[in-house]
């Protein structure tokens, strides 16, 4: 930071911590795309897609897998497979990605009714509340939608990237089975949870009937998600993917960077978590900002601005943008930062220096 309060070269440098979806494909990913072995995945199967799907199914401990263009489509397909009958109801968290950020697709397209449960601070749902939300069967079931599915999210983004433990997932899976329900895990950042908890992916989702795994978040691929489940589930999912416009021909060019991501990026998630912790502690030490440090478990940090600040989140985000730092406002006095493999320790120090300058100027 120079004597006049500007960060050196702030006009030349951009540090994008809005999300882990902003990463550019690595050189290895671009090369893999160019060299991918491909075939028509609709008329038959694409060999690179097959390889990715087989690897993901094995990692998740499931029978089969299917590449889809996006996590939103992956979750939508999964809900629709489990809720084939009209009048179905799914129990899910009020702050879940499926409910908040996926255009209400389960209802508008799938005619599936969401039964919302408040998420706890750690992203879980109280199991007693979940059980109470299951619709009664028998003589009085004619009055209600039919509960067929429970959805959880791991890591839970709106709770700050909190990890859902295998033990909790086991319990909610056992509850689902007791009532003849299915369990779907929105595992967009399940690899982050695995690394943070030190638990293999297949153990984390052992109780799940289906899982959606994103390739373009922490793993850094440019596009795509993979859903996993039983052979029967994937067969139905593949047909629904075509119905929703997700059937692709030489899809290996999109799957190839996903294979690179599985090989190259998983081990780097630990560095993303460490950088996020440094960022969180640094921001919390700045007067006028507050971070709930106990909630920072992976690569997401939410920051609250003091009520007496002259800055709101929108103004602060604009001030940081002028310095080359891109962050995301999530409320009038709250913003979010997300680390990823293209954010270095030096980038973290730069971001903290920019915040210090912005908040010092705010206090003058």
mmCIF file of C-alpha atoms in Angstrom:
data_model
loop_
_atom_site.group_PDB
_atom_site.id
_atom_site.type_symbol
_atom_site.label_atom_id
_atom_site.label_comp_id
_atom_site.label_asym_id
_atom_site.label_seq_id
_atom_site.Cartn_x
_atom_site.Cartn_y
_atom_site.Cartn_z
ATOM 1 C CA UNK A 1 0.000 0.000 0.000
ATOM 2 C CA UNK A 2 1.485 3.314 -1.071
ATOM 3 C CA UNK A 3 1.621 6.485 1.039
ATOM 4 C CA UNK A 4 -1.395 7.999 -0.732
ATOM 5 C CA UNK A 5 -3.620 5.077 0.274
ATOM 6 C CA UNK A 6 -3.739 3.291 -3.071
ATOM 7 C CA UNK A 7 -2.784 -0.312 -3.525
ATOM 8 C CA UNK A 8 0.057 -0.534 -6.012
ATOM 9 C CA UNK A 9 -0.953 -1.633 -9.500
ATOM 10 C CA UNK A 10 -4.569 -1.870 -8.396
ATOM 11 C CA UNK A 11 -5.665 -0.878 -11.890
ATOM 12 C CA UNK A 12 -3.700 -3.716 -13.487
ATOM 13 C CA UNK A 13 -4.610 -6.568 -11.165
ATOM 14 C CA UNK A 14 -7.927 -8.370 -10.842
ATOM 15 C CA UNK A 15 -8.679 -10.811 -8.029
ATOM 16 C CA UNK A 16 -12.059 -12.442 -8.545
ATOM 17 C CA UNK A 17 -13.466 -13.976 -5.355
ATOM 18 C CA UNK A 18 -17.163 -13.730 -6.260
ATOM 19 C CA UNK A 19 -17.385 -17.515 -6.629
ATOM 20 C CA UNK A 20 -15.379 -20.641 -7.411
ATOM 21 C CA UNK A 21 -17.326 -20.777 -10.696
ATOM 22 C CA UNK A 22 -15.239 -17.939 -12.208
ATOM 23 C CA UNK A 23 -12.072 -19.952 -12.842
ATOM 24 C CA UNK A 24 -10.606 -20.266 -16.341
ATOM 25 C CA UNK A 25 -9.801 -23.730 -17.706
ATOM 26 C CA UNK A 26 -6.217 -24.743 -17.102
ATOM 27 C CA UNK A 27 -3.814 -25.453 -19.960
ATOM 28 C CA UNK A 28 -4.188 -29.161 -19.244
ATOM 29 C CA UNK A 29 -7.979 -28.871 -19.476
ATOM 30 C CA UNK A 30 -7.808 -27.023 -22.796
ATOM 31 C CA UNK A 31 -5.411 -29.616 -24.198
ATOM 32 C CA UNK A 32 -7.668 -32.451 -23.023
ATOM 33 C CA UNK A 33 -10.654 -30.830 -24.716
ATOM 34 C CA UNK A 34 -8.763 -30.510 -27.992
ATOM 35 C CA UNK A 35 -7.554 -34.108 -27.901
ATOM 36 C CA UNK A 36 -10.635 -35.824 -26.456
ATOM 37 C CA UNK A 37 -11.727 -39.082 -28.030
ATOM 38 C CA UNK A 38 -15.396 -38.594 -28.932
ATOM 39 C CA UNK A 39 -18.435 -40.268 -30.438
ATOM 40 C CA UNK A 40 -22.168 -39.580 -30.656
ATOM 41 C CA UNK A 41 -23.480 -39.868 -27.092
ATOM 42 C CA UNK A 42 -27.109 -39.974 -28.274
ATOM 43 C CA UNK A 43 -26.780 -42.632 -30.976
ATOM 44 C CA UNK A 44 -24.452 -44.663 -28.785
ATOM 45 C CA UNK A 45 -21.981 -43.485 -26.190
ATOM 46 C CA UNK A 46 -19.035 -41.127 -26.019
ATOM 47 C CA UNK A 47 -15.861 -42.854 -24.740
ATOM 48 C CA UNK A 48 -14.597 -39.831 -22.788
ATOM 49 C CA UNK A 49 -18.004 -39.333 -21.191
ATOM 50 C CA UNK A 50 -18.065 -43.028 -20.309
ATOM 51 C CA UNK A 51 -14.674 -42.731 -18.632
ATOM 52 C CA UNK A 52 -15.720 -39.707 -16.567
ATOM 53 C CA UNK A 53 -19.000 -41.307 -15.552
ATOM 54 C CA UNK A 54 -17.323 -44.549 -14.516
ATOM 55 C CA UNK A 55 -14.743 -42.704 -12.427
ATOM 56 C CA UNK A 56 -17.352 -40.573 -10.683
ATOM 57 C CA UNK A 57 -19.599 -43.543 -9.947
ATOM 58 C CA UNK A 58 -16.636 -45.366 -8.394
ATOM 59 C CA UNK A 59 -15.611 -42.342 -6.308
ATOM 60 C CA UNK A 60 -19.149 -41.979 -4.989
ATOM 61 C CA UNK A 61 -19.677 -45.696 -4.396
ATOM 62 C CA UNK A 62 -22.699 -45.872 -6.708
ATOM 63 C CA UNK A 63 -23.624 -48.142 -9.608
ATOM 64 C CA UNK A 64 -23.659 -45.619 -12.433
ATOM 65 C CA UNK A 65 -23.345 -41.937 -13.355
ATOM 66 C CA UNK A 66 -24.496 -39.437 -15.956
ATOM 67 C CA UNK A 67 -22.874 -36.204 -17.164
ATOM 68 C CA UNK A 68 -25.261 -33.246 -17.349
ATOM 69 C CA UNK A 69 -24.676 -29.639 -18.499
ATOM 70 C CA UNK A 70 -25.285 -28.040 -15.090
ATOM 71 C CA UNK A 71 -25.901 -28.653 -11.418
ATOM 72 C CA UNK A 72 -29.374 -27.170 -11.745
ATOM 73 C CA UNK A 73 -30.259 -29.763 -14.377
ATOM 74 C CA UNK A 74 -28.661 -32.501 -12.279
ATOM 75 C CA UNK A 75 -30.767 -31.651 -9.251
ATOM 76 C CA UNK A 76 -33.920 -31.228 -11.339
ATOM 77 C CA UNK A 77 -33.476 -34.596 -13.035
ATOM 78 C CA UNK A 78 -32.797 -36.276 -9.703
ATOM 79 C CA UNK A 79 -35.935 -34.852 -8.097
ATOM 80 C CA UNK A 80 -38.057 -35.798 -11.116
ATOM 81 C CA UNK A 81 -36.779 -39.372 -11.185
ATOM 82 C CA UNK A 82 -37.608 -39.844 -7.509
ATOM 83 C CA UNK A 83 -40.968 -38.045 -7.807
ATOM 84 C CA UNK A 84 -42.417 -39.570 -10.967
ATOM 85 C CA UNK A 85 -46.025 -39.417 -9.775
ATOM 86 C CA UNK A 86 -47.937 -36.130 -9.888
ATOM 87 C CA UNK A 87 -48.759 -34.765 -6.454
ATOM 88 C CA UNK A 88 -45.340 -35.635 -5.040
ATOM 89 C CA UNK A 89 -43.711 -33.597 -2.298
ATOM 90 C CA UNK A 90 -40.042 -33.125 -1.453
ATOM 91 C CA UNK A 91 -38.700 -32.054 1.943
ATOM 92 C CA UNK A 92 -35.776 -29.649 1.658
ATOM 93 C CA UNK A 93 -34.107 -26.753 3.422
ATOM 94 C CA UNK A 94 -35.516 -23.244 3.147
ATOM 95 C CA UNK A 95 -32.018 -21.919 2.344
ATOM 96 C CA UNK A 96 -31.052 -24.754 0.020
ATOM 97 C CA UNK A 97 -29.670 -24.083 -3.435
ATOM 98 C CA UNK A 98 -32.450 -26.181 -5.010
ATOM 99 C CA UNK A 99 -35.120 -23.977 -3.434
ATOM 100 C CA UNK A 100 -33.486 -20.543 -3.668
ATOM 101 C CA UNK A 101 -31.359 -20.533 -6.817
ATOM 102 C CA UNK A 102 -32.798 -23.021 -9.312
ATOM 103 C CA UNK A 103 -35.759 -21.066 -10.702
ATOM 104 C CA UNK A 104 -38.326 -23.199 -8.902
ATOM 105 C CA UNK A 105 -37.794 -25.833 -11.573
ATOM 106 C CA UNK A 106 -38.962 -28.750 -9.448
ATOM 107 C CA UNK A 107 -42.391 -27.075 -9.314
ATOM 108 C CA UNK A 108 -42.640 -25.244 -12.646
ATOM 109 C CA UNK A 109 -41.347 -28.168 -14.706
ATOM 110 C CA UNK A 110 -41.746 -31.176 -12.440
ATOM 111 C CA UNK A 111 -44.970 -30.254 -10.604
ATOM 112 C CA UNK A 112 -43.254 -31.327 -7.364
ATOM 113 C CA UNK A 113 -44.320 -29.459 -4.233
ATOM 114 C CA UNK A 114 -41.545 -28.274 -1.860
ATOM 115 C CA UNK A 115 -42.101 -28.724 1.876
ATOM 116 C CA UNK A 116 -39.600 -26.333 3.427
ATOM 117 C CA UNK A 117 -37.740 -26.805 6.702
ATOM 118 C CA UNK A 118 -35.624 -24.086 8.297
ATOM 119 C CA UNK A 119 -31.939 -24.836 7.956
ATOM 120 C CA UNK A 120 -29.927 -24.823 11.151
ATOM 121 C CA UNK A 121 -26.816 -22.610 11.305
ATOM 122 C CA UNK A 122 -24.669 -25.533 10.163
ATOM 123 C CA UNK A 123 -26.825 -26.241 7.105
ATOM 124 C CA UNK A 124 -28.561 -29.315 8.506
ATOM 125 C CA UNK A 125 -32.279 -29.697 9.154
ATOM 126 C CA UNK A 126 -33.559 -30.768 12.561
ATOM 127 C CA UNK A 127 -34.427 -34.440 12.159
ATOM 128 C CA UNK A 128 -37.522 -34.131 14.350
ATOM 129 C CA UNK A 129 -38.811 -31.365 12.092
ATOM 130 C CA UNK A 130 -38.042 -33.453 9.024
ATOM 131 C CA UNK A 131 -39.940 -36.407 10.420
ATOM 132 C CA UNK A 132 -42.873 -34.179 11.386
ATOM 133 C CA UNK A 133 -42.983 -32.850 7.814
ATOM 134 C CA UNK A 134 -43.554 -36.308 6.313
ATOM 135 C CA UNK A 135 -47.185 -36.483 5.224
ATOM 136 C CA UNK A 136 -49.393 -39.083 6.899
ATOM 137 C CA UNK A 137 -50.418 -42.153 4.967
ATOM 138 C CA UNK A 138 -53.472 -44.361 5.327
ATOM 139 C CA UNK A 139 -57.023 -43.141 5.839
ATOM 140 C CA UNK A 140 -56.152 -39.426 5.694
ATOM 141 C CA UNK A 141 -53.609 -39.386 2.859
ATOM 142 C CA UNK A 142 -56.215 -38.179 0.357
ATOM 143 C CA UNK A 143 -55.858 -34.657 1.774
ATOM 144 C CA UNK A 144 -52.126 -34.248 1.226
ATOM 145 C CA UNK A 145 -49.405 -34.334 -1.338
ATOM 146 C CA UNK A 146 -47.366 -37.542 -1.056
ATOM 147 C CA UNK A 147 -43.909 -37.186 0.479
ATOM 148 C CA UNK A 148 -41.448 -39.092 -1.679
ATOM 149 C CA UNK A 149 -38.043 -37.435 -1.267
ATOM 150 C CA UNK A 150 -35.717 -35.607 1.129
ATOM 151 C CA UNK A 151 -32.929 -33.368 -0.214
ATOM 152 C CA UNK A 152 -29.845 -32.139 1.633
ATOM 153 C CA UNK A 153 -26.888 -30.039 0.438
ATOM 154 C CA UNK A 154 -23.198 -30.689 1.119
ATOM 155 C CA UNK A 155 -21.397 -28.380 1.543
ATOM 156 C CA UNK A 156 -24.220 -25.993 2.408
ATOM 157 C CA UNK A 157 -23.482 -22.804 0.487
ATOM 158 C CA UNK A 158 -25.885 -20.376 2.173
ATOM 159 C CA UNK A 159 -24.586 -21.471 5.574
ATOM 160 C CA UNK A 160 -21.054 -20.517 4.571
ATOM 161 C CA UNK A 161 -19.844 -23.746 3.007
ATOM 162 C CA UNK A 162 -20.532 -25.814 6.116
ATOM 163 C CA UNK A 163 -19.833 -29.535 5.895
ATOM 164 C CA UNK A 164 -22.569 -32.107 6.455
ATOM 165 C CA UNK A 165 -21.103 -35.110 8.250
ATOM 166 C CA UNK A 166 -21.484 -38.723 7.217
ATOM 167 C CA UNK A 167 -23.139 -39.400 10.571
ATOM 168 C CA UNK A 168 -25.879 -36.826 9.936
ATOM 169 C CA UNK A 169 -26.415 -38.113 6.410
ATOM 170 C CA UNK A 170 -26.700 -41.649 7.778
ATOM 171 C CA UNK A 171 -29.370 -40.537 10.223
ATOM 172 C CA UNK A 172 -31.472 -38.698 7.674
ATOM 173 C CA UNK A 173 -31.017 -41.585 5.227
ATOM 174 C CA UNK A 174 -32.224 -44.035 7.869
ATOM 175 C CA UNK A 175 -35.224 -41.779 8.524
ATOM 176 C CA UNK A 176 -36.019 -41.670 4.806
ATOM 177 C CA UNK A 177 -35.879 -45.449 4.458
ATOM 178 C CA UNK A 178 -38.101 -45.957 7.503
ATOM 179 C CA UNK A 179 -40.853 -44.087 5.684
ATOM 180 C CA UNK A 180 -40.113 -45.495 2.230
ATOM 181 C CA UNK A 181 -38.615 -42.218 0.954
ATOM 182 C CA UNK A 182 -35.552 -41.488 -1.179
ATOM 183 C CA UNK A 183 -32.604 -39.241 -0.211
ATOM 184 C CA UNK A 184 -30.886 -36.934 -2.708
ATOM 185 C CA UNK A 185 -27.686 -35.052 -1.905
ATOM 186 C CA UNK A 186 -26.934 -31.831 -3.751
ATOM 187 C CA UNK A 187 -23.198 -32.388 -3.597
ATOM 188 C CA UNK A 188 -22.101 -29.430 -5.704
ATOM 189 C CA UNK A 189 -19.107 -29.022 -3.369
ATOM 190 C CA UNK A 190 -18.989 -32.551 -1.928
ATOM 191 C CA UNK A 191 -15.250 -32.738 -2.688
ATOM 192 C CA UNK A 192 -14.699 -29.695 -0.454
ATOM 193 C CA UNK A 193 -16.608 -31.459 2.325
ATOM 194 C CA UNK A 194 -14.566 -34.626 1.848
ATOM 195 C CA UNK A 195 -11.259 -32.782 2.081
ATOM 196 C CA UNK A 196 -12.327 -30.656 5.061
ATOM 197 C CA UNK A 197 -13.745 -33.601 7.030
ATOM 198 C CA UNK A 198 -11.065 -36.077 5.978
ATOM 199 C CA UNK A 199 -13.778 -38.533 4.923
ATOM 200 C CA UNK A 200 -13.934 -40.264 1.496
ATOM 201 C CA UNK A 201 -16.719 -39.201 -0.842
ATOM 202 C CA UNK A 202 -18.315 -42.643 -0.964
ATOM 203 C CA UNK A 203 -18.624 -42.655 2.821
ATOM 204 C CA UNK A 204 -20.175 -39.179 2.887
ATOM 205 C CA UNK A 205 -22.939 -40.220 0.476
ATOM 206 C CA UNK A 206 -23.315 -43.860 1.469
ATOM 207 C CA UNK A 207 -26.889 -43.309 2.666
ATOM 208 C CA UNK A 208 -27.951 -41.341 -0.419
ATOM 209 C CA UNK A 209 -29.989 -42.737 -3.282
ATOM 210 C CA UNK A 210 -28.632 -40.086 -5.654
ATOM 211 C CA UNK A 211 -25.999 -37.345 -5.664
ATOM 212 C CA UNK A 212 -25.328 -34.391 -7.947
ATOM 213 C CA UNK A 213 -21.635 -33.424 -8.132
ATOM 214 C CA UNK A 214 -20.464 -30.173 -9.746
ATOM 215 C CA UNK A 215 -17.286 -30.098 -11.843
ATOM 216 C CA UNK A 216 -17.249 -26.330 -12.399
ATOM 217 C CA UNK A 217 -17.068 -25.069 -8.804
ATOM 218 C CA UNK A 218 -14.121 -26.026 -6.608
ATOM 219 C CA UNK A 219 -12.818 -28.526 -9.154
ATOM 220 C CA UNK A 220 -12.372 -25.732 -11.688
ATOM 221 C CA UNK A 221 -13.708 -27.359 -14.866
ATOM 222 C CA UNK A 222 -15.445 -24.975 -17.291
ATOM 223 C CA UNK A 223 -18.806 -26.747 -17.398
ATOM 224 C CA UNK A 224 -20.866 -29.642 -16.158
ATOM 225 C CA UNK A 225 -22.034 -31.814 -13.302
ATOM 226 C CA UNK A 226 -22.380 -35.561 -12.830
ATOM 227 C CA UNK A 227 -25.288 -37.315 -11.130
ATOM 228 C CA UNK A 228 -24.815 -40.761 -9.607
ATOM 229 C CA UNK A 229 -27.152 -43.486 -8.383
ATOM 230 C CA UNK A 230 -28.410 -46.962 -9.191
ATOM 231 C CA UNK A 231 -28.504 -48.363 -12.736
ATOM 232 C CA UNK A 232 -32.280 -47.912 -12.765
ATOM 233 C CA UNK A 233 -32.011 -44.314 -11.552
ATOM 234 C CA UNK A 234 -29.441 -43.396 -14.218
ATOM 235 C CA UNK A 235 -31.447 -45.054 -16.994
ATOM 236 C CA UNK A 236 -34.437 -42.860 -16.108
ATOM 237 C CA UNK A 237 -32.158 -39.834 -15.657
ATOM 238 C CA UNK A 238 -30.685 -40.239 -19.126
ATOM 239 C CA UNK A 239 -34.139 -40.135 -20.711
ATOM 240 C CA UNK A 240 -35.078 -37.052 -18.676
ATOM 241 C CA UNK A 241 -31.823 -35.358 -19.672
ATOM 242 C CA UNK A 242 -32.907 -35.709 -23.309
ATOM 243 C CA UNK A 243 -36.386 -34.398 -22.480
ATOM 244 C CA UNK A 244 -34.885 -31.288 -20.868
ATOM 245 C CA UNK A 245 -32.631 -30.565 -23.837
ATOM 246 C CA UNK A 246 -29.470 -31.891 -22.229
ATOM 247 C CA UNK A 247 -28.735 -34.671 -24.682
ATOM 248 C CA UNK A 248 -25.382 -33.935 -26.329
ATOM 249 C CA UNK A 249 -23.478 -35.489 -29.199
ATOM 250 C CA UNK A 250 -19.658 -35.364 -28.987
ATOM 251 C CA UNK A 251 -19.902 -34.536 -25.300
ATOM 252 C CA UNK A 252 -16.377 -35.810 -24.616
ATOM 253 C CA UNK A 253 -15.007 -32.336 -25.308
ATOM 254 C CA UNK A 254 -16.907 -31.167 -22.206
ATOM 255 C CA UNK A 255 -16.176 -34.253 -20.114
ATOM 256 C CA UNK A 256 -12.417 -34.183 -20.783
ATOM 257 C CA UNK A 257 -11.699 -31.192 -18.505
ATOM 258 C CA UNK A 258 -13.768 -32.926 -15.833
ATOM 259 C CA UNK A 259 -11.356 -35.860 -15.931
ATOM 260 C CA UNK A 260 -8.443 -33.434 -15.586
ATOM 261 C CA UNK A 261 -10.213 -31.793 -12.646
ATOM 262 C CA UNK A 262 -10.584 -35.121 -10.840
ATOM 263 C CA UNK A 263 -6.892 -35.829 -11.358
ATOM 264 C CA UNK A 264 -5.377 -32.390 -10.745
ATOM 265 C CA UNK A 265 -7.705 -30.288 -8.606
ATOM 266 C CA UNK A 266 -8.956 -32.360 -5.692
ATOM 267 C CA UNK A 267 -5.643 -32.153 -3.877
ATOM 268 C CA UNK A 268 -5.619 -28.363 -4.212
ATOM 269 C CA UNK A 269 -8.876 -27.876 -2.323
ATOM 270 C CA UNK A 270 -6.986 -27.967 0.965
ATOM 271 C CA UNK A 271 -5.052 -24.860 -0.153
ATOM 272 C CA UNK A 272 -8.338 -23.139 -1.038
ATOM 273 C CA UNK A 273 -9.620 -23.837 2.464
ATOM 274 C CA UNK A 274 -6.421 -22.545 4.051
ATOM 275 C CA UNK A 275 -6.556 -19.349 1.990
ATOM 276 C CA UNK A 276 -10.196 -18.883 2.962
ATOM 277 C CA UNK A 277 -9.333 -19.215 6.651
ATOM 278 C CA UNK A 278 -6.559 -16.602 6.318
ATOM 279 C CA UNK A 279 -8.942 -14.324 4.446
ATOM 280 C CA UNK A 280 -11.683 -14.775 7.057
ATOM 281 C CA UNK A 281 -9.377 -14.065 9.990
ATOM 282 C CA UNK A 282 -7.910 -11.037 8.234
ATOM 283 C CA UNK A 283 -11.313 -9.573 7.415
ATOM 284 C CA UNK A 284 -12.578 -10.185 10.927
ATOM 285 C CA UNK A 285 -9.611 -8.202 12.267
ATOM 286 C CA UNK A 286 -10.593 -5.107 10.240
ATOM 287 C CA UNK A 287 -12.630 -2.549 12.151
ATOM 288 C CA UNK A 288 -16.150 -2.374 10.761
ATOM 289 C CA UNK A 289 -16.275 -5.984 9.502
ATOM 290 C CA UNK A 290 -17.347 -9.184 11.238
ATOM 291 C CA UNK A 291 -16.919 -12.830 10.288
ATOM 292 C CA UNK A 292 -18.387 -15.775 12.201
ATOM 293 C CA UNK A 293 -15.118 -17.688 12.168
ATOM 294 C CA UNK A 294 -16.622 -20.934 13.458
ATOM 295 C CA UNK A 295 -18.727 -21.079 10.285
ATOM 296 C CA UNK A 296 -15.698 -20.989 7.963
ATOM 297 C CA UNK A 297 -14.993 -24.640 7.202
ATOM 298 C CA UNK A 298 -14.188 -24.735 3.492
ATOM 299 C CA UNK A 299 -13.812 -22.061 0.792
ATOM 300 C CA UNK A 300 -16.727 -19.684 1.472
ATOM 301 C CA UNK A 301 -16.781 -16.732 3.848
ATOM 302 C CA UNK A 302 -19.687 -14.376 4.606
ATOM 303 C CA UNK A 303 -18.828 -10.948 5.987
ATOM 304 C CA UNK A 304 -21.141 -8.582 7.864
ATOM 305 C CA UNK A 305 -20.609 -4.818 7.748
ATOM 306 C CA UNK A 306 -21.139 -2.806 10.927
ATOM 307 C CA UNK A 307 -24.494 -1.052 11.065
ATOM 308 C CA UNK A 308 -22.820 2.335 11.635
ATOM 309 C CA UNK A 309 -20.661 2.061 8.511
ATOM 310 C CA UNK A 310 -21.063 4.650 5.764
ATOM 311 C CA UNK A 311 -20.726 1.779 3.308
ATOM 312 C CA UNK A 312 -23.419 -0.734 2.485
ATOM 313 C CA UNK A 313 -22.480 -3.971 0.785
ATOM 314 C CA UNK A 314 -23.235 -2.590 -2.678
ATOM 315 C CA UNK A 315 -21.073 0.480 -2.170
ATOM 316 C CA UNK A 316 -18.226 -1.526 -0.671
ATOM 317 C CA UNK A 317 -18.312 -4.002 -3.553
ATOM 318 C CA UNK A 318 -18.066 -1.095 -6.011
ATOM 319 C CA UNK A 319 -15.177 0.443 -4.065
ATOM 320 C CA UNK A 320 -13.346 -2.885 -4.118
ATOM 321 C CA UNK A 321 -14.046 -3.305 -7.825
ATOM 322 C CA UNK A 322 -12.222 -0.020 -8.434
ATOM 323 C CA UNK A 323 -9.193 -1.672 -6.830
ATOM 324 C CA UNK A 324 -9.527 -4.807 -8.956
ATOM 325 C CA UNK A 325 -11.154 -6.998 -6.287
ATOM 326 C CA UNK A 326 -14.465 -8.596 -7.267
ATOM 327 C CA UNK A 327 -16.767 -9.686 -4.427
ATOM 328 C CA UNK A 328 -20.470 -10.527 -4.231
ATOM 329 C CA UNK A 329 -23.054 -8.613 -2.170
ATOM 330 C CA UNK A 330 -25.653 -10.939 -0.622
ATOM 331 C CA UNK A 331 -27.617 -8.418 1.434
ATOM 332 C CA UNK A 332 -27.714 -4.712 2.293
ATOM 333 C CA UNK A 333 -24.879 -5.113 4.829
ATOM 334 C CA UNK A 334 -23.428 -8.489 3.875
ATOM 335 C CA UNK A 335 -21.103 -9.840 1.195
ATOM 336 C CA UNK A 336 -19.471 -13.122 0.238
ATOM 337 C CA UNK A 337 -16.029 -14.204 -0.891
ATOM 338 C CA UNK A 338 -15.077 -17.616 -2.269
ATOM 339 C CA UNK A 339 -11.543 -18.935 -2.759
ATOM 340 C CA UNK A 340 -10.515 -21.278 -5.558
ATOM 341 C CA UNK A 341 -7.415 -22.729 -7.191
ATOM 342 C CA UNK A 342 -6.662 -19.506 -9.072
ATOM 343 C CA UNK A 343 -6.472 -17.478 -5.843
ATOM 344 C CA UNK A 344 -2.992 -17.483 -4.337
ATOM 345 C CA UNK A 345 -1.748 -16.530 -0.896
ATOM 346 C CA UNK A 346 -0.466 -13.291 -2.414
ATOM 347 C CA UNK A 347 -3.947 -12.609 -3.813
ATOM 348 C CA UNK A 348 -5.380 -13.038 -0.313
ATOM 349 C CA UNK A 349 -2.898 -10.506 1.088
ATOM 350 C CA UNK A 350 -3.782 -8.106 -1.722
ATOM 351 C CA UNK A 351 -7.509 -8.427 -1.020
ATOM 352 C CA UNK A 352 -6.970 -7.753 2.686
ATOM 353 C CA UNK A 353 -4.835 -4.696 1.893
ATOM 354 C CA UNK A 354 -7.574 -3.326 -0.385
ATOM 355 C CA UNK A 355 -10.201 -3.795 2.311
ATOM 356 C CA UNK A 356 -8.015 -2.050 4.862
ATOM 357 C CA UNK A 357 -7.630 0.934 2.548
ATOM 358 C CA UNK A 358 -11.347 1.077 1.751
ATOM 359 C CA UNK A 359 -12.401 0.880 5.390
ATOM 360 C CA UNK A 360 -9.763 3.432 6.492
ATOM 361 C CA UNK A 361 -11.070 5.901 3.928
ATOM 362 C CA UNK A 362 -14.609 5.152 5.126
ATOM 363 C CA UNK A 363 -13.667 6.113 8.675
ATOM 364 C CA UNK A 364 -12.123 9.457 7.720
#
